[in-house]
Coordinates of C-alpha atoms in Angstrom, one line a residue:
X4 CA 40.6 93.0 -6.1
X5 CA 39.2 92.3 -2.6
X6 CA 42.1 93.9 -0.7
X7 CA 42.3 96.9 -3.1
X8 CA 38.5 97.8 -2.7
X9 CA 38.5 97.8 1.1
X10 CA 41.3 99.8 1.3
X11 CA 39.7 102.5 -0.9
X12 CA 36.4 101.7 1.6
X13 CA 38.1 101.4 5.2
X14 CA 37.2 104.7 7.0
X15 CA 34.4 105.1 4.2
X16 CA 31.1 103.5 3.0
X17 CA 30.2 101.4 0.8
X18 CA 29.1 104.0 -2.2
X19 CA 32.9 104.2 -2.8
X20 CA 33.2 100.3 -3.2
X21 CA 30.2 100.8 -5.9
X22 CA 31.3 103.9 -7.5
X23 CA 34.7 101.8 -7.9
X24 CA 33.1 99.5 -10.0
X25 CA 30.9 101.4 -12.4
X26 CA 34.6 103.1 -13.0
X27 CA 36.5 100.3 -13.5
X28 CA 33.7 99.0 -16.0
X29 CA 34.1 102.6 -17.7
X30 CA 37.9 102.8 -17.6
X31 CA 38.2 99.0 -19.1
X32 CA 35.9 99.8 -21.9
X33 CA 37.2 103.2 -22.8
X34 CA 40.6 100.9 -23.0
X35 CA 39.5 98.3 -25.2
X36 CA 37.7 100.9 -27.1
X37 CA 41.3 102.6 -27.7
X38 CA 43.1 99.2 -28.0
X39 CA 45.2 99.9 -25.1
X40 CA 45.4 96.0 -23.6
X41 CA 48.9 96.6 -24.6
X42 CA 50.0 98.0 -21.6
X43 CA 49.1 94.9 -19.5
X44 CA 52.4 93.7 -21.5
X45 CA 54.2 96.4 -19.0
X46 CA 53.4 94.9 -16.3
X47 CA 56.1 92.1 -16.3
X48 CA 55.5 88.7 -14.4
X49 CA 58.3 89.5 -12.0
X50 CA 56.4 92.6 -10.8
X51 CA 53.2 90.2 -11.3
X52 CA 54.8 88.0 -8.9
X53 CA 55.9 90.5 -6.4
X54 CA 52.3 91.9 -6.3
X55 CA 50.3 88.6 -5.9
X56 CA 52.7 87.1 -3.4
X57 CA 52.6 90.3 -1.4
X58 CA 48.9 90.3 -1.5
X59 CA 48.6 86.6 -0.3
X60 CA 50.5 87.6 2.9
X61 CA 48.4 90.6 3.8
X62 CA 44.7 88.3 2.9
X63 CA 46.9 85.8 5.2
X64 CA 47.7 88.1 8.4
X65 CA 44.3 89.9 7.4
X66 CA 42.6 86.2 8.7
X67 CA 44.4 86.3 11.8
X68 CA 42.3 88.2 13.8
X69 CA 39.1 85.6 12.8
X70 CA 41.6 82.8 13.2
X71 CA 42.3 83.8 17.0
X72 CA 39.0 85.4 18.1
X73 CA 39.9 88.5 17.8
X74 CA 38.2 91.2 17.1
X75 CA 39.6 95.0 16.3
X76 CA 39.7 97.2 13.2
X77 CA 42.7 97.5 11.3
X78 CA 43.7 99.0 7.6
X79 CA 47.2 97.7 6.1
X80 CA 49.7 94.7 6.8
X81 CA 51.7 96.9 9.7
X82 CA 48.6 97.7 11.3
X83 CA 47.2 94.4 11.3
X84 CA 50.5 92.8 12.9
X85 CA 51.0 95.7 15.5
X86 CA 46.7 94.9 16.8
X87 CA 47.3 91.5 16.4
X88 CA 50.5 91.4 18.6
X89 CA 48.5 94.2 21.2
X90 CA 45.6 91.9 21.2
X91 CA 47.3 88.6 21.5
X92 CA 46.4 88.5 25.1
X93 CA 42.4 88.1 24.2
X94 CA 43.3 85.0 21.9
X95 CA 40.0 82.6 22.2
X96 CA 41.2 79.1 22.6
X97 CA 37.8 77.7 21.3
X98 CA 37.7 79.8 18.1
X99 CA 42.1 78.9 17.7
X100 CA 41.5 75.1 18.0
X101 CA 38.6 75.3 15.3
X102 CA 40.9 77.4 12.8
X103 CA 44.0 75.6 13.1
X104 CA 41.6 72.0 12.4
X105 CA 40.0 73.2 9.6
X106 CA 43.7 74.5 8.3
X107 CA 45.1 70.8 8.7
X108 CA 41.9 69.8 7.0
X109 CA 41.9 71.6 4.2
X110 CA 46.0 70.7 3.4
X111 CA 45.1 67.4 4.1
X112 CA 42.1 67.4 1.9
X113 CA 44.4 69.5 -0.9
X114 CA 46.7 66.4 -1.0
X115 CA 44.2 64.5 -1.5
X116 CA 43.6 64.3 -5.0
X117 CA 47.3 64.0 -5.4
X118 CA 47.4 60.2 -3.7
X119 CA 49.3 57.2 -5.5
X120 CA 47.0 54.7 -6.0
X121 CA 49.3 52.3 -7.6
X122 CA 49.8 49.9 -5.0
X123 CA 46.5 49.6 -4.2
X124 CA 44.9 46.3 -6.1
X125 CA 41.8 47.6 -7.9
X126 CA 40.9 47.0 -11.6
X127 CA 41.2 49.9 -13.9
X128 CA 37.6 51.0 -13.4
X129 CA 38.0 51.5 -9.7
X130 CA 40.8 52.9 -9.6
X131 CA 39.0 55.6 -11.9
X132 CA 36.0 55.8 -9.9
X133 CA 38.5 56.3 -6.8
X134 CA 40.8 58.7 -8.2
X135 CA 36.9 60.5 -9.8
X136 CA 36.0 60.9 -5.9
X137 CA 38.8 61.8 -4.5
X138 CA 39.6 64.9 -6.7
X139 CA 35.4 65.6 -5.7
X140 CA 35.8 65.7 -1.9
X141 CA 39.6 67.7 -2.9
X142 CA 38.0 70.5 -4.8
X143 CA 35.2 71.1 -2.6
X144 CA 36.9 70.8 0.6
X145 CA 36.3 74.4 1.6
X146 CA 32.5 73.9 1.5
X147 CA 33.1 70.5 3.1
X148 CA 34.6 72.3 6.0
X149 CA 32.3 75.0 6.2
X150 CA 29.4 72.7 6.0
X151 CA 30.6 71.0 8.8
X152 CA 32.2 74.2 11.5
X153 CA 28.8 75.6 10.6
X154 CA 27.4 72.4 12.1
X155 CA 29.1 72.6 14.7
X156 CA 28.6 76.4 15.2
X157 CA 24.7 75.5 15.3
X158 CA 25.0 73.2 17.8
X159 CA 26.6 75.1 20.4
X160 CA 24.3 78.2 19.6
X161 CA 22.6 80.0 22.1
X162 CA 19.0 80.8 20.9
X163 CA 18.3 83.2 23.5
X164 CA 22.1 84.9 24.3
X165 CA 22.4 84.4 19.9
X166 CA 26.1 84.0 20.7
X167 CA 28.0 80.0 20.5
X168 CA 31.5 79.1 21.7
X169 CA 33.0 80.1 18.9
X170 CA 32.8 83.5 17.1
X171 CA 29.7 83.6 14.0
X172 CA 29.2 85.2 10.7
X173 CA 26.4 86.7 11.6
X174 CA 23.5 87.6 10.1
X175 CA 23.3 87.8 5.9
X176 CA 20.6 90.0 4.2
X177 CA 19.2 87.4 1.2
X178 CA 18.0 88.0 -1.5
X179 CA 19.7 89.9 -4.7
X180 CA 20.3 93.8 -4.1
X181 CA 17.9 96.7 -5.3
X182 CA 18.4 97.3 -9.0
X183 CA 19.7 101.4 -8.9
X184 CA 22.4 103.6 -10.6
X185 CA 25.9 103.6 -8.5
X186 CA 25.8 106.4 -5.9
X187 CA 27.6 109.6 -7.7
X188 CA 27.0 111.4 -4.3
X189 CA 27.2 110.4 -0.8
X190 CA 27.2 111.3 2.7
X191 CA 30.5 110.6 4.9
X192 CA 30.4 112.0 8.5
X193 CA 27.8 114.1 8.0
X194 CA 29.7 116.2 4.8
X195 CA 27.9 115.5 1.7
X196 CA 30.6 114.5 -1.3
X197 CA 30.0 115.1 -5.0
X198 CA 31.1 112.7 -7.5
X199 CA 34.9 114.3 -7.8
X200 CA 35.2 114.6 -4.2
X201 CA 34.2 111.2 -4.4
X202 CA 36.8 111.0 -7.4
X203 CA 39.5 112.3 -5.4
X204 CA 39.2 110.0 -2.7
X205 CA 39.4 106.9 -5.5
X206 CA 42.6 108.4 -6.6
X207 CA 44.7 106.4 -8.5
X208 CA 43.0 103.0 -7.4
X209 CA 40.5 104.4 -10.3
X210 CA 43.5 103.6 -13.2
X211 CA 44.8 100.6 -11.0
X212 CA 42.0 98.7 -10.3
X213 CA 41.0 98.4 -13.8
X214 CA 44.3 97.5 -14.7
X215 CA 45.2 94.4 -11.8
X216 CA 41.6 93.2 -12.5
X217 CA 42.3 92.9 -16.7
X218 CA 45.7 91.8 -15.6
X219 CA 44.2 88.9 -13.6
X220 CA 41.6 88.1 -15.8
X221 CA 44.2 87.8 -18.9
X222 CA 46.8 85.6 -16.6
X223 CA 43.8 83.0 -16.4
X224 CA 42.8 83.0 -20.0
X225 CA 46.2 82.3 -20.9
X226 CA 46.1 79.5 -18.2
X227 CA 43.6 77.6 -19.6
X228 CA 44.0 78.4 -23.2
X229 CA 45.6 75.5 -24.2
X230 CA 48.6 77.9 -26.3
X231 CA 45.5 79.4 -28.3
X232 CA 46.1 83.4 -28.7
X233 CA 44.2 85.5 -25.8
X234 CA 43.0 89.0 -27.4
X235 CA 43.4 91.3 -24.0
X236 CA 41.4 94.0 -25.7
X237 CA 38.3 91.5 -25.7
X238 CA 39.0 90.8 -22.5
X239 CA 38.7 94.9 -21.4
X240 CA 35.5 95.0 -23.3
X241 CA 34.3 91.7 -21.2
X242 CA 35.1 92.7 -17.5
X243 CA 34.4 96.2 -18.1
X244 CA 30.5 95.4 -19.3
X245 CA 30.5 93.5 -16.1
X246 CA 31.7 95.6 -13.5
X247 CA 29.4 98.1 -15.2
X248 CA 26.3 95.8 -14.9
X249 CA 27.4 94.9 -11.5
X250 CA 28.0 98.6 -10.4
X251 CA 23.6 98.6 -10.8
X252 CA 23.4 95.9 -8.4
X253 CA 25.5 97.2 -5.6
X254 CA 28.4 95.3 -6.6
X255 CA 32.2 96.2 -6.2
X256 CA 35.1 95.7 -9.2
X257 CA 35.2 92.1 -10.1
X258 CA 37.3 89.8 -12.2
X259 CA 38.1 86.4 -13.2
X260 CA 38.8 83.9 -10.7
X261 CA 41.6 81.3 -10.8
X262 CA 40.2 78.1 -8.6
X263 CA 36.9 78.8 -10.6
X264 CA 38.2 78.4 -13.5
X265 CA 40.0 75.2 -12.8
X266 CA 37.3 73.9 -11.3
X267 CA 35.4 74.5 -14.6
X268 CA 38.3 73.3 -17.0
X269 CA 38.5 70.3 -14.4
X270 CA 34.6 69.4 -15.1
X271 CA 34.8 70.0 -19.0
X272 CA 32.7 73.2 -19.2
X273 CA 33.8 74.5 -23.0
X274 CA 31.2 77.4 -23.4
X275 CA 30.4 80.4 -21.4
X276 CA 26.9 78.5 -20.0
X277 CA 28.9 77.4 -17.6
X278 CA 29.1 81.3 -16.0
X279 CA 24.8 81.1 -16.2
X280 CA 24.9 77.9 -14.6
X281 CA 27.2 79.1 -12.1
X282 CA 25.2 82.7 -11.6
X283 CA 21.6 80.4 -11.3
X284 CA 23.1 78.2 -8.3
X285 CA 24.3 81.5 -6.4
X286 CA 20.8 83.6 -6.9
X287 CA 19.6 80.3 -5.6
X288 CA 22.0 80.5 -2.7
X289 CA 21.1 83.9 -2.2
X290 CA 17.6 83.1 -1.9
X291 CA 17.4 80.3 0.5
X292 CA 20.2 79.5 2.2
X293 CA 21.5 83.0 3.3
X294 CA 19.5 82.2 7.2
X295 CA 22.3 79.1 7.4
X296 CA 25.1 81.8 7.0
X297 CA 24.6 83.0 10.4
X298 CA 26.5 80.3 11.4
X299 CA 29.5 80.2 9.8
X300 CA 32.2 80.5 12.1
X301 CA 34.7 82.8 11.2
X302 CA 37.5 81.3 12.3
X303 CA 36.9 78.7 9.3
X304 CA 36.5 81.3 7.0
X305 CA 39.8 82.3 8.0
X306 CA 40.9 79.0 7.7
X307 CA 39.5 78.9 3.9
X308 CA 41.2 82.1 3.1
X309 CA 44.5 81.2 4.7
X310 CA 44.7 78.2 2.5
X311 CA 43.5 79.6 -0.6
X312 CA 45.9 82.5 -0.7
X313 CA 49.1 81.1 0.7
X314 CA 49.5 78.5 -2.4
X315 CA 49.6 82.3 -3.8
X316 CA 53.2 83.1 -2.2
X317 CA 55.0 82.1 -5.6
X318 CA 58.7 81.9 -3.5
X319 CA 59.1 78.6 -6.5
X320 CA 60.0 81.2 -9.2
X321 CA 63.3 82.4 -7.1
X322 CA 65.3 80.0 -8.3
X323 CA 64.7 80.2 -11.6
X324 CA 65.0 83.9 -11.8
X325 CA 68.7 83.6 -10.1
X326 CA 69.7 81.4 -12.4
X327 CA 68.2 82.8 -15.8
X328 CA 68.1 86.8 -14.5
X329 CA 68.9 88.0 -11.4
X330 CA 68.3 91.1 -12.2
X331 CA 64.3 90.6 -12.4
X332 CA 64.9 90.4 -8.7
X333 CA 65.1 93.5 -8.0
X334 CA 61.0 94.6 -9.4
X335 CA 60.4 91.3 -7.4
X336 CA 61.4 91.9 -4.2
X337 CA 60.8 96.1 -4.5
X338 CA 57.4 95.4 -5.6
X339 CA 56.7 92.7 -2.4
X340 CA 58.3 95.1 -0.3
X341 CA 56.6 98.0 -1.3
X342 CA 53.3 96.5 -1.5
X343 CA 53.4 95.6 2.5
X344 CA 54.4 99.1 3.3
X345 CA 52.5 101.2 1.5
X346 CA 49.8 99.5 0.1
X347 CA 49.2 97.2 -3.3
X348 CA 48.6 100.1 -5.3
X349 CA 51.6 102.2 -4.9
X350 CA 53.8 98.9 -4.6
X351 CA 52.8 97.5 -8.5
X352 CA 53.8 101.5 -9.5
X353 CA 56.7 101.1 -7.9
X354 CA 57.4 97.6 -9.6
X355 CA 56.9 99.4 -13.1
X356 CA 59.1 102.5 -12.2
X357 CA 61.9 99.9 -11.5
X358 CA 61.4 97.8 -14.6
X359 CA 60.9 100.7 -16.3
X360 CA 64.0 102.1 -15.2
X361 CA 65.9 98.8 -15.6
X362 CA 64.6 98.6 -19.5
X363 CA 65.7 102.0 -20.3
X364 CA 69.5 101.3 -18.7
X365 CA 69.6 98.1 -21.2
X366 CA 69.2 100.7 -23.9
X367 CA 70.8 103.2 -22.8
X368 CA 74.0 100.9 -22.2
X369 CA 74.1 98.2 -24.7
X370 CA 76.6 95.2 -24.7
X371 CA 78.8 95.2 -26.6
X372 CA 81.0 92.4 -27.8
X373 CA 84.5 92.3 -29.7
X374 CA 86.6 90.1 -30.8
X375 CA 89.5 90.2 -33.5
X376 CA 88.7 88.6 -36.8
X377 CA 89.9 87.1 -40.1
X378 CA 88.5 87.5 -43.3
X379 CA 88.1 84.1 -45.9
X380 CA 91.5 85.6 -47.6
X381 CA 93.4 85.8 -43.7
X382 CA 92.9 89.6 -44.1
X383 CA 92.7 90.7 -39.9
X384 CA 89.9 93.2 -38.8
X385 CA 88.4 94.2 -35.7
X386 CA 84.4 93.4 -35.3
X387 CA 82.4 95.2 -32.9
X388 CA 78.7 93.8 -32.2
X389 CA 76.4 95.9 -30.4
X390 CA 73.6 94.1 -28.6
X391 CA 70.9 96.1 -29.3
X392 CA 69.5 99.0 -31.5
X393 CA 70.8 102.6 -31.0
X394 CA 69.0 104.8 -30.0
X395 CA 69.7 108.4 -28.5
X396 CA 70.8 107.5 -24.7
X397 CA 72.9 104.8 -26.1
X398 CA 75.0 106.6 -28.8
X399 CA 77.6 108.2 -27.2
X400 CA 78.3 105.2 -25.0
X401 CA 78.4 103.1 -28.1
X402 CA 81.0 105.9 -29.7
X403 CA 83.0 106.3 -26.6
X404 CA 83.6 102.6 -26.3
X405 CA 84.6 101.6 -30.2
X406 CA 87.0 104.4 -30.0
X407 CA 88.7 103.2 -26.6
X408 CA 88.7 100.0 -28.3
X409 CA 90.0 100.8 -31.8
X410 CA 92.5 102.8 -30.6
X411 CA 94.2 100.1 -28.2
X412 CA 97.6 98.9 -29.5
X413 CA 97.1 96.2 -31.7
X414 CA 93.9 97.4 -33.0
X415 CA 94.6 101.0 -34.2
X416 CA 96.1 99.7 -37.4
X417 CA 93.5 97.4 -37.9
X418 CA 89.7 98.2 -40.4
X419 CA 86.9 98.3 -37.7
X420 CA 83.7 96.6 -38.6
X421 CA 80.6 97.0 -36.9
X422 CA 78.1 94.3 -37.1
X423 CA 74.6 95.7 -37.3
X424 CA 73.1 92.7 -37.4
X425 CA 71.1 93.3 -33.9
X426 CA 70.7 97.0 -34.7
X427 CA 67.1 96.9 -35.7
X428 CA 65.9 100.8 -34.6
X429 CA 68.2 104.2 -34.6
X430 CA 67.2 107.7 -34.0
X431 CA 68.4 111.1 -35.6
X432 CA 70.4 111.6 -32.2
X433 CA 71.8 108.3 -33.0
X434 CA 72.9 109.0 -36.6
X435 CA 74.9 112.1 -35.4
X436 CA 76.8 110.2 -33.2
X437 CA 77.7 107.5 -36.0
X438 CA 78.7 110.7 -38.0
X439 CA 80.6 111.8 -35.1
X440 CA 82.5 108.1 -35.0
X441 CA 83.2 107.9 -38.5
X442 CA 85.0 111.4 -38.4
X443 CA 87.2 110.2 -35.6
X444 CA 88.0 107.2 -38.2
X445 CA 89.0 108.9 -40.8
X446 CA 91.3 111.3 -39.2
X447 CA 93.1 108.3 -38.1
X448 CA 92.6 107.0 -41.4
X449 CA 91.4 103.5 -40.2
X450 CA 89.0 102.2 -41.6
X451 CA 85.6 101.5 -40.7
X452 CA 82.7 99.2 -42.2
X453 CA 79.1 98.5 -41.0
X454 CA 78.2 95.0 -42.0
X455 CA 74.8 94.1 -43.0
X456 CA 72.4 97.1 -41.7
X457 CA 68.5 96.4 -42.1
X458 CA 67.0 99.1 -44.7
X459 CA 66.0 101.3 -41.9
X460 CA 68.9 101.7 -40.1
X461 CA 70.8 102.4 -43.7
X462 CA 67.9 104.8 -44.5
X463 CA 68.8 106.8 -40.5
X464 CA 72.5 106.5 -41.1
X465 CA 73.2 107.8 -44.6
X466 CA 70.7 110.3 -44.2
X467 CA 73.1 112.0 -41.7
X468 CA 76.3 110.1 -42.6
X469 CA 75.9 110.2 -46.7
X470 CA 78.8 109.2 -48.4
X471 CA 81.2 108.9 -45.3
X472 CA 78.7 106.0 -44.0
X473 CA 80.6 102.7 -45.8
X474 CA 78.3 99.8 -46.0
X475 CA 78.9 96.0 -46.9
X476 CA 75.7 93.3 -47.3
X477 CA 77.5 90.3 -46.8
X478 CA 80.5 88.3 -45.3
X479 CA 82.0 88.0 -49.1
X480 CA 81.4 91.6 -49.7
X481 CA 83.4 92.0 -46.6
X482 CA 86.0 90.2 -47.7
X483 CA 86.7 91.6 -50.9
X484 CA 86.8 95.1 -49.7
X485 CA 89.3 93.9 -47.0
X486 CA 91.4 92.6 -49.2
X487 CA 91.4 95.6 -51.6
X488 CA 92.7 97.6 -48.6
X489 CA 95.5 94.9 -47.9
X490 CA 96.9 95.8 -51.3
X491 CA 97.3 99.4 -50.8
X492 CA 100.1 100.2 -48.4
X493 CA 99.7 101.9 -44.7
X494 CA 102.8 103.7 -45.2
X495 CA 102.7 107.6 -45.7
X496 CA 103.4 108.8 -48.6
X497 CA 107.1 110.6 -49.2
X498 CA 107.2 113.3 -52.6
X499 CA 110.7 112.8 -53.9
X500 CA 110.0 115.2 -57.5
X501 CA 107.5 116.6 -59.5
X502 CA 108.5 117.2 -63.5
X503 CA 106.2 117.4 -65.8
X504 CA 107.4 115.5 -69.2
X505 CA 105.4 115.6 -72.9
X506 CA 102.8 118.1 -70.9
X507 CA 102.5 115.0 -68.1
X508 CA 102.7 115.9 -64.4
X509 CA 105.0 112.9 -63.6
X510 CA 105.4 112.7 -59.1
X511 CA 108.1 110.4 -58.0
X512 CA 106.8 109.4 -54.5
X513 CA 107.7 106.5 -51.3
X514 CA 104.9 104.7 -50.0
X515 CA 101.5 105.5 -50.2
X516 CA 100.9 106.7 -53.7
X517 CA 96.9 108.1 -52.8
X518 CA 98.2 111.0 -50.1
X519 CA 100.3 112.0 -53.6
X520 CA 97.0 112.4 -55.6
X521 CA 95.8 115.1 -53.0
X522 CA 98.9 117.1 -53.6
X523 CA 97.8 120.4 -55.6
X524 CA 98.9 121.1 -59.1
X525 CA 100.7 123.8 -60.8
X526 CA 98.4 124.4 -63.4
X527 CA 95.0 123.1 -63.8
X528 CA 95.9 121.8 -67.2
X529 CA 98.4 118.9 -65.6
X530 CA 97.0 116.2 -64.6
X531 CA 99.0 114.0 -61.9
X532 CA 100.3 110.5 -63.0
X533 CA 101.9 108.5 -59.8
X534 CA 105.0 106.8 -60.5
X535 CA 105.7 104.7 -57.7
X536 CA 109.5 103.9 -57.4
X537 CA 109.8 102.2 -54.0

């Protein structure tokens, strides 16, 4: 949320990084007001992953400057690296040293609370009390190191030059900001901006920051819910009240925080006192220890950053993806890519544009699975099972590919049944095309059965289809009508003679006696009885 806001601010004020927040408070609420927490389910954890990784590495090489002593203005991961490598010549050894310490501090210190103490010989007790203060000094190691660089940075200060050997925060207004609307109006260089200019120049950081920020915020919940259910719409109604409260106290877009929360699952908070507790201590901080910021140096607060955000870089998750779906990949890497290119904003777009896309190939191009059966009675039939519902950019693919495969020799003289079982949605589009396979069927005359369709899809299908659409419920339904077409013979039927005896059509036929039923009649009156002699 950080990185977003100062890239909608770099070149700007601050009244944008306000504004921001009073409309990401408005947008949130307006979206738990319509219910639409939904649509965080379309943003998939592979672009989830592709985004927060990619963010870690431009917070990381965002630090570097501070981390060397450097000091320039850049906006975006390519600019940063290009300064950094044009300014690597000014590198301050003093400011280096510190931030590469505090860095091999703060692993070390990370590890910490992951020791073995099982070799050591202490009683139960201790080795609670032990394993109690080391997880202590581990979770508050960055305040441990800033404590201490800013001690350091105090000593070395010059009082009257206000400058020490390494490179300080700086001065920190205290105190709590001026209660006020956010700014709908502002002045940049001199040309006074109305609220949509001010709009404009959001752009679509105003949809996306509300989104990332509920996206984070329901990611944590889930974290520390123990399995319970997480309602996202609550969540929307939540953050957006306080980016809207905020947005009065100069504030920009906020959301949950991940190492706060552990740290308050760690120390058993259970209610939401634990935020008020947690607000009381930083007004207090605010108030009286803001003159002590001064000296924080920032190549430490590099260091913190660094630290915090490259356990971020969630490369772990490869693996798993290759060997479950390698085709999640693809958002994965695009969305990484994109986001150190262009910026976070268009690259999580661009990670739902290519899951989006991927989604709507599955649908369009289903799998789907043959294989030559038998019935209980040994009857032989062909079953086609599409793996997913039908919908209008599947259907003729679906047609298209039973028909290549019915029609193969071997096959042609064999009944086709489709197994509907994963068929769970079909559109009218869909329907024709069934209509359009069963045609093709019959002028074959081979025959073809859906197995087991869901309500729906037999509601879609005979609606078009009617009678042609041949349905069975069940495997022994199956079987019986396979075995009733067993008993009727392939061959085509051969018309030897037609007499009529005792006013009785008699037709002497070969073969298949039903194509001798469709042959017309002399008179109305007669009415055809088949004699089958061979």
């Amino acid at each position: 949320m950080s990185l977003m806001t100062y890239q909608q601010v770099y070149g700007r004020n601050s009244d944008f990084a306000v504004l921001l927040c009073f409309l990401t408070g408005c947008v949130q609420i307006l979206m738990g007001i319509l219910h639409l927490g939904v649509l965080i389910d379309f943003i998939s954890i592979p672009v989830t992953v592709g985004f927060t990784s990619a963010t870690s590495v431009i917070i990381a090489c965002s630090q570097l400057k501070g981390l060397l002593g450097l000091e320039f203005t850049s906006a975006g991961f390519l600019d940063t690296l290009q300064k950094v490598y044009n300014h690597i010549g000014e590198t301050r050894l003093e400011d280096t040293t510190l931030g590469i310490v505090c860095i091999s501090i703060l692993i070390l210190l990370r590890k910490m609370k992951e020791a073995n103490l099982d070799h050591l010989k202490l009683t139960k007790n201790q080795k609670t009390a032990l394993k109690r203060f080391l997880w202590i000094v581990s979770t508050s190691r960055n305040a441990l190191v800033v404590i201490v660089s800013s001690i350091i940075g105090y000593m070395y200060y010059n009082e009257s030059e206000r400058t020490s050997i390494v490179i300080l925060t700086g001065k920190v207004k205290s105190g709590l900001p001026d209660l006020k609307p956010p700014p709908f109006t502002t002045n940049l260089n001199g040309i006074n901006l109305s609220f949509s200019d001010m709009c404009t120049e959001l752009g679509s950081s105003i949809l996306l920051v509300p989104i990332i920020g509920v996206l984070g915020n329901v990611a944590i919940a889930k974290a520390f819910s123990s399995g319970d259910s997480v309602d996202a719409t609550q969540e929307l109604y939540t953050i957006g009240l306080a980016n809207i409260a905020g947005s009065f106290l100069s504030s920009y877009p906020v959301t949950g925080s991940f190492s706060r929360s552990a740290v308050n699952h760690a120390s058993g908070v259970q209610t939401p006192f634990g935020g008020f507790y947690t607000g009381a201590l930083i007004i207090l901080a605010l108030s009286l220890l803001t003159p002590y910021f001064n000296y924080i140096p920032k190549a430490s607060l590099a260091a913190v950053i660094i630290c915090a955000v490259i356990y971020m870089i969630e490369y772990e998750v490869i693996k798993p993806m290759w060997q479950s779906s390698r085709t999640d990949l693809i958002p994965t890497f695009a969305t990484f890519v994109m986001c150190l290119i262009f910026g976070v904003e268009y690259g999580i777009l661009f990670g739902v544009f290519i899951n989006i896309i991927i989604l709507l190939y599955t649908s369009a191009r289903p799998v789907v699975h043959v294989e030559k059966s038998q019935s209980s009675s040994g009857h032989e039939y062909l079953l086609i099972q599409p793996g997913n519902n039908i919908y209008f950019p599947a259907v003729d693919f679906v047609r298209l590919n039973v028909c290549r495969i019915a029609i193969k020799q071997g096959y042609s003289k064999l009944p086709v049944v489709i197994d509907c079982r994963y068929i769970q949605g079909a559109d009218f589009t869909a329907a024709k095309g069934i209509y359009s396979l069963i045609s093709e069927f019959n002028k074959r005359s081979q025959p073809i059965y859906f197995l087991n369709p869901s309500p729906n899809i037999l509601n879609v299908f005979k609606g078009v289809c009617f009678d042609a659409f041949k349905s069975v419920s069940s495997q022994q339904e199956l079987d019986h009508v396979l075995a009733n077409i067993s008993s009727t013979s392939t061959e085509p039927c051969e018309l030897k003679e037609v007499k009529t005896v005792n006013g009785v059509c008699e037709i002497e036929s070969k073969g298949n006696t039903d194509a001798a039923s469709e042959v017309p009649l002399l008179e109305d009156s007669l009415k055809p009885q088949i004699v089958k002699t061979s």
